[in-house]
Coordinates of C-alpha atoms in Angstrom, one line a residue:
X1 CA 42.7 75.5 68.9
X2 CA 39.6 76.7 66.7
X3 CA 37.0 77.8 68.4
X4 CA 33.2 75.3 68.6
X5 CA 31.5 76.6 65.2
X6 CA 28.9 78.5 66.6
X7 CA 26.8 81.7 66.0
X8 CA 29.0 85.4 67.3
X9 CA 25.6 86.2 68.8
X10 CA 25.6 86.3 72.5
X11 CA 24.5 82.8 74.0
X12 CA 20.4 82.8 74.7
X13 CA 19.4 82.9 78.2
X14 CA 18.3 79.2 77.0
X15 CA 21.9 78.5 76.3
X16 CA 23.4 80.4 79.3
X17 CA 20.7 78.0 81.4
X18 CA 22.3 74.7 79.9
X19 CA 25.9 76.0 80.2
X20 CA 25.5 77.0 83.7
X21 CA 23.8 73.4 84.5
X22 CA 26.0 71.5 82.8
X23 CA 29.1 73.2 85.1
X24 CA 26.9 72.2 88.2
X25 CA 25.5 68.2 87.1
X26 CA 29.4 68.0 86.1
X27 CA 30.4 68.8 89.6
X28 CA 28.0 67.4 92.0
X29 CA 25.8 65.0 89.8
X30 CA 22.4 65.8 88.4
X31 CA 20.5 64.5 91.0
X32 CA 23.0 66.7 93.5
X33 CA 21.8 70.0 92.3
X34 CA 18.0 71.4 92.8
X35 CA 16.5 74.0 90.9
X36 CA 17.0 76.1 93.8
X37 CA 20.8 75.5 92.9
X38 CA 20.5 76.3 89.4
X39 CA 18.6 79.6 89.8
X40 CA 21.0 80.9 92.4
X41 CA 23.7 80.1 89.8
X42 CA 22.0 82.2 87.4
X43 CA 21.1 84.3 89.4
X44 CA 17.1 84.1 89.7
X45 CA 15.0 82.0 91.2
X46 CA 15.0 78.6 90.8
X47 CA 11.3 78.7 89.6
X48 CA 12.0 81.6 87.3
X49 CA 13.9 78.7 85.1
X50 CA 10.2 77.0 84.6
X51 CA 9.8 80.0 82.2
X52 CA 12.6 77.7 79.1
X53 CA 11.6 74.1 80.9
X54 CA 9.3 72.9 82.1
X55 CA 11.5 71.2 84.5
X56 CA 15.0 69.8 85.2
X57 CA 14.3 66.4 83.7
X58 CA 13.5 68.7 80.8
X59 CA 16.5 70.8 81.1
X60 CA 18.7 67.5 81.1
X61 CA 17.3 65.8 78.2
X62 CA 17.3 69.4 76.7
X63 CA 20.9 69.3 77.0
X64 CA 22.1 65.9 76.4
X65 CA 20.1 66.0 73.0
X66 CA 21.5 69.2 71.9
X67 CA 24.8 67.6 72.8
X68 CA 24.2 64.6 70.5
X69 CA 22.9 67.1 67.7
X70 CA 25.6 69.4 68.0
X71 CA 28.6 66.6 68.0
X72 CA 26.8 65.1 64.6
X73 CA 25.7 67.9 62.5
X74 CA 29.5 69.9 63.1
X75 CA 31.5 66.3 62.7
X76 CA 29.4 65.7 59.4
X77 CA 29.8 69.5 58.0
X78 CA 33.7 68.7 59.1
X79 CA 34.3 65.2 57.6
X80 CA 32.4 66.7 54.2
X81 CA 34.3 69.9 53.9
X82 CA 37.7 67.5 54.3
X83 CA 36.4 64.6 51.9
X84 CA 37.7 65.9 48.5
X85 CA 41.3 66.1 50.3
X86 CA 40.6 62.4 50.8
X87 CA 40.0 59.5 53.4
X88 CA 42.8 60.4 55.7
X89 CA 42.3 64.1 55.4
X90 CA 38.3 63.1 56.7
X91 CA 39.3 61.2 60.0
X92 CA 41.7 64.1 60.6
X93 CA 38.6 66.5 60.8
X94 CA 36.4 64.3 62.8
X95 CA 39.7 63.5 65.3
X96 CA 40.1 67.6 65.3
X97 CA 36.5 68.6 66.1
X98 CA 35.8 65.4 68.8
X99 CA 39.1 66.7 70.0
X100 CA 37.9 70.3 70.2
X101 CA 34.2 69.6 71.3
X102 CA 35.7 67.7 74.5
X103 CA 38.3 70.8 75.1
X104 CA 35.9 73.2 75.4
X105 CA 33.3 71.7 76.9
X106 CA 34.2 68.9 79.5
X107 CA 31.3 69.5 81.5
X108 CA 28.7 68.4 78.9
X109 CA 31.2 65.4 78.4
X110 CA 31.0 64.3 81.9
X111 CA 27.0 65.0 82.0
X112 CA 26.0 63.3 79.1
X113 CA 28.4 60.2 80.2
X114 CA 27.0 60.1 84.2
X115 CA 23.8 61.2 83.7
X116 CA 22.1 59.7 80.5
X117 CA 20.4 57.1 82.4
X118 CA 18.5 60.5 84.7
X119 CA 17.1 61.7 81.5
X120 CA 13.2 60.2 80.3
X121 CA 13.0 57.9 78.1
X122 CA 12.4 59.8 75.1
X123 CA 15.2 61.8 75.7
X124 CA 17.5 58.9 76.1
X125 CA 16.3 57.5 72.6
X126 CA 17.2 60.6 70.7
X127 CA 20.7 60.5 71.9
X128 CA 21.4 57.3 71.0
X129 CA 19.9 57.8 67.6
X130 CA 21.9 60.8 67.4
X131 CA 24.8 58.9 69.1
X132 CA 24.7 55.7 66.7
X133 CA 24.9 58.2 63.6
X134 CA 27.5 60.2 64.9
X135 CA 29.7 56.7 65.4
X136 CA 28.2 55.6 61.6
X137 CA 29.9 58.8 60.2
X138 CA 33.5 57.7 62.2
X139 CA 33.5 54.0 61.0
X140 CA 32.9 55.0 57.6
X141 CA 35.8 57.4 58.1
X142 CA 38.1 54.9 59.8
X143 CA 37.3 52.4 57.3
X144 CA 38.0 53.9 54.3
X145 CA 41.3 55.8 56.0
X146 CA 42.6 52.4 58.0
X147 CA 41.1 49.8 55.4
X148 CA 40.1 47.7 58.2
X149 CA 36.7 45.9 58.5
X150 CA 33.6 47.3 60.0
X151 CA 33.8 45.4 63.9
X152 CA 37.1 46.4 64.1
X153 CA 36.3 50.0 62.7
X154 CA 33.6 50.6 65.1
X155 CA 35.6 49.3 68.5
X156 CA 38.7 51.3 67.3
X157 CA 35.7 54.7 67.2
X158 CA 34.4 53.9 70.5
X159 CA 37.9 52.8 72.1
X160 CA 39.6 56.8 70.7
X161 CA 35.7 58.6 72.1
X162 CA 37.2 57.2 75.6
X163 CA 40.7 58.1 74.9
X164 CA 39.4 61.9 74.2
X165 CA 36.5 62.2 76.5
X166 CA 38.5 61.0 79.6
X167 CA 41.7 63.0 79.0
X168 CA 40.3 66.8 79.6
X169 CA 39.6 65.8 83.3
X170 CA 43.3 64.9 83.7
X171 CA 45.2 67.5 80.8
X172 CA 48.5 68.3 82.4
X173 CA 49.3 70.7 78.9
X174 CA 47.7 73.7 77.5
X175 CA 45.0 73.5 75.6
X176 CA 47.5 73.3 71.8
X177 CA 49.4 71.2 73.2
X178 CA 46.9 69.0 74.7
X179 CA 44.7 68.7 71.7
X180 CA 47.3 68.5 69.7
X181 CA 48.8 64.9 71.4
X182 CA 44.7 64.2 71.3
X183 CA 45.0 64.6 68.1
X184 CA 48.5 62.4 67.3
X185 CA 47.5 59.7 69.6
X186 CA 44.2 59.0 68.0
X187 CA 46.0 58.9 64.4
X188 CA 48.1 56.2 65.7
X189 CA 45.1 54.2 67.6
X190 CA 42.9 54.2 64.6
X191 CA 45.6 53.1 62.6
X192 CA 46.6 50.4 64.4
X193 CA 43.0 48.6 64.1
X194 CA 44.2 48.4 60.1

C-alpha cells in the first residue's frame, strides 16, 4: 500500500497534537476525553496544548477540517494525474487513495463520522463544503467511468465511502490484501449503478 502523500519532515507538534487526539476521540468519544487527557497523552500538561488551540473545540474542528482538506486536495491531485489514462483509470485513483486514507488513518475516520456534530458551527460548514466537493470530484468520476446519471452517481459515491470507511474497524486481512478487496469491491459497486 502507498504510503498518505505527505511531507518526509517529521510531523509538527501541531500534527502530533491532532494524531494523538484523534487516537483518543476515536476510542472514547470527544466529549469522553479532557484536555487533561490529551496532555498526559502527549506528555505535557493539558494546558500546555492552549499554546496550538485555543481549545479542544478548536482542536476538533482543527482536525475534522484538515481531514476534509486533505481527502480533496490528494483525491483531486490523484484523479488528475490518472485522467489522461482515461475515465476508468480516474475512479481507480480516487477508489485507491479513499481506500488508502481510511487504512491508515481509521481514527480520523471514526472522529470526523461521531463527532462532526461537537464541532462549532463554522467548523461544521467548512467540512461540508470541503465534503460536497470532494463527492462532486467522485460523481464526475463515476459518471463518466459507469455512464450512469448523476442521482444514481452520487448514491453509488456515498453508498462505496460507507463500504470503505466502515471496513478498517472490522479488516480480518493485512493491510494489501485488505485494500486491495477495498479496492475490487468498490469497482464492482460503482459499476453496478451503470
Amino acid at each position: 500500500m502507498t504510503a498518505v502523500n505527505e511531507s518526509t519532515s517529521p510531523p509538527t507538534r501541531r500534527q502530533q497534537i491532532i494524531q494523538v487526539a484523534a487516537e483518543l476521540f476515536a476510542e472514547r468519544g470527544f466529549h469522553g476525553v479532557s484536555i487533561y487527557d490529551l496532555g498526559a497523552a502527549m506528555g505535557t500538561s493539558g494546558p500546555a496544548l492552549y499554546k496550538h488551540f485555543a481549545s479542544k473545540d478548536a482542536l476538533l474542528g482543527a482536525m475534522l477540517v484538515d481531514i476534509s482538506e486533505t481527502l480533496l486536495a490528494e483525491g483531486t491531485a490523484r484523479a488528475r494525474a490518472a485522467r489522461s489514462d482515461g475515465p476508468d483509470a480516474e475512479l481507480a485513483a480516487l477508489i485507491a487513495w479513499h481506500v488508502e486514507f481510511a487504512l491508515t488513518r481509521p481514527a480520523l475516520i471514526t472522529v470526523q463520522f461521531r463527532d462532526l456534530a461537537s464541532a462549532a458551527e463554522a467548523d461544521r460548514r467548512s467540512v461540508r463544503r470541503l465534503q460536497r466537493r470532494y463527492v462532486e470530484l467522485w460523481v464526475a468520476a463515476i459518471t463518466a467511468a459507469v455512464g450512469t446519471d448523476e442521482p444514481h452517481a452520487r448514491s453509488a459515491a456515498h453508498a462505496v465511502f460507507g463500504l470503505i470507511n466502515s471496513t478498517p474497524h472490522s479488516a480480518r486481512l493485512d493491510g494489501d490484501d485488505m485494500a486491495g478487496l477495498l479496492r475490487r469491491m468498490a469497482v464492482a459497486a460503482l459499476h453496478a449503478a451503470g
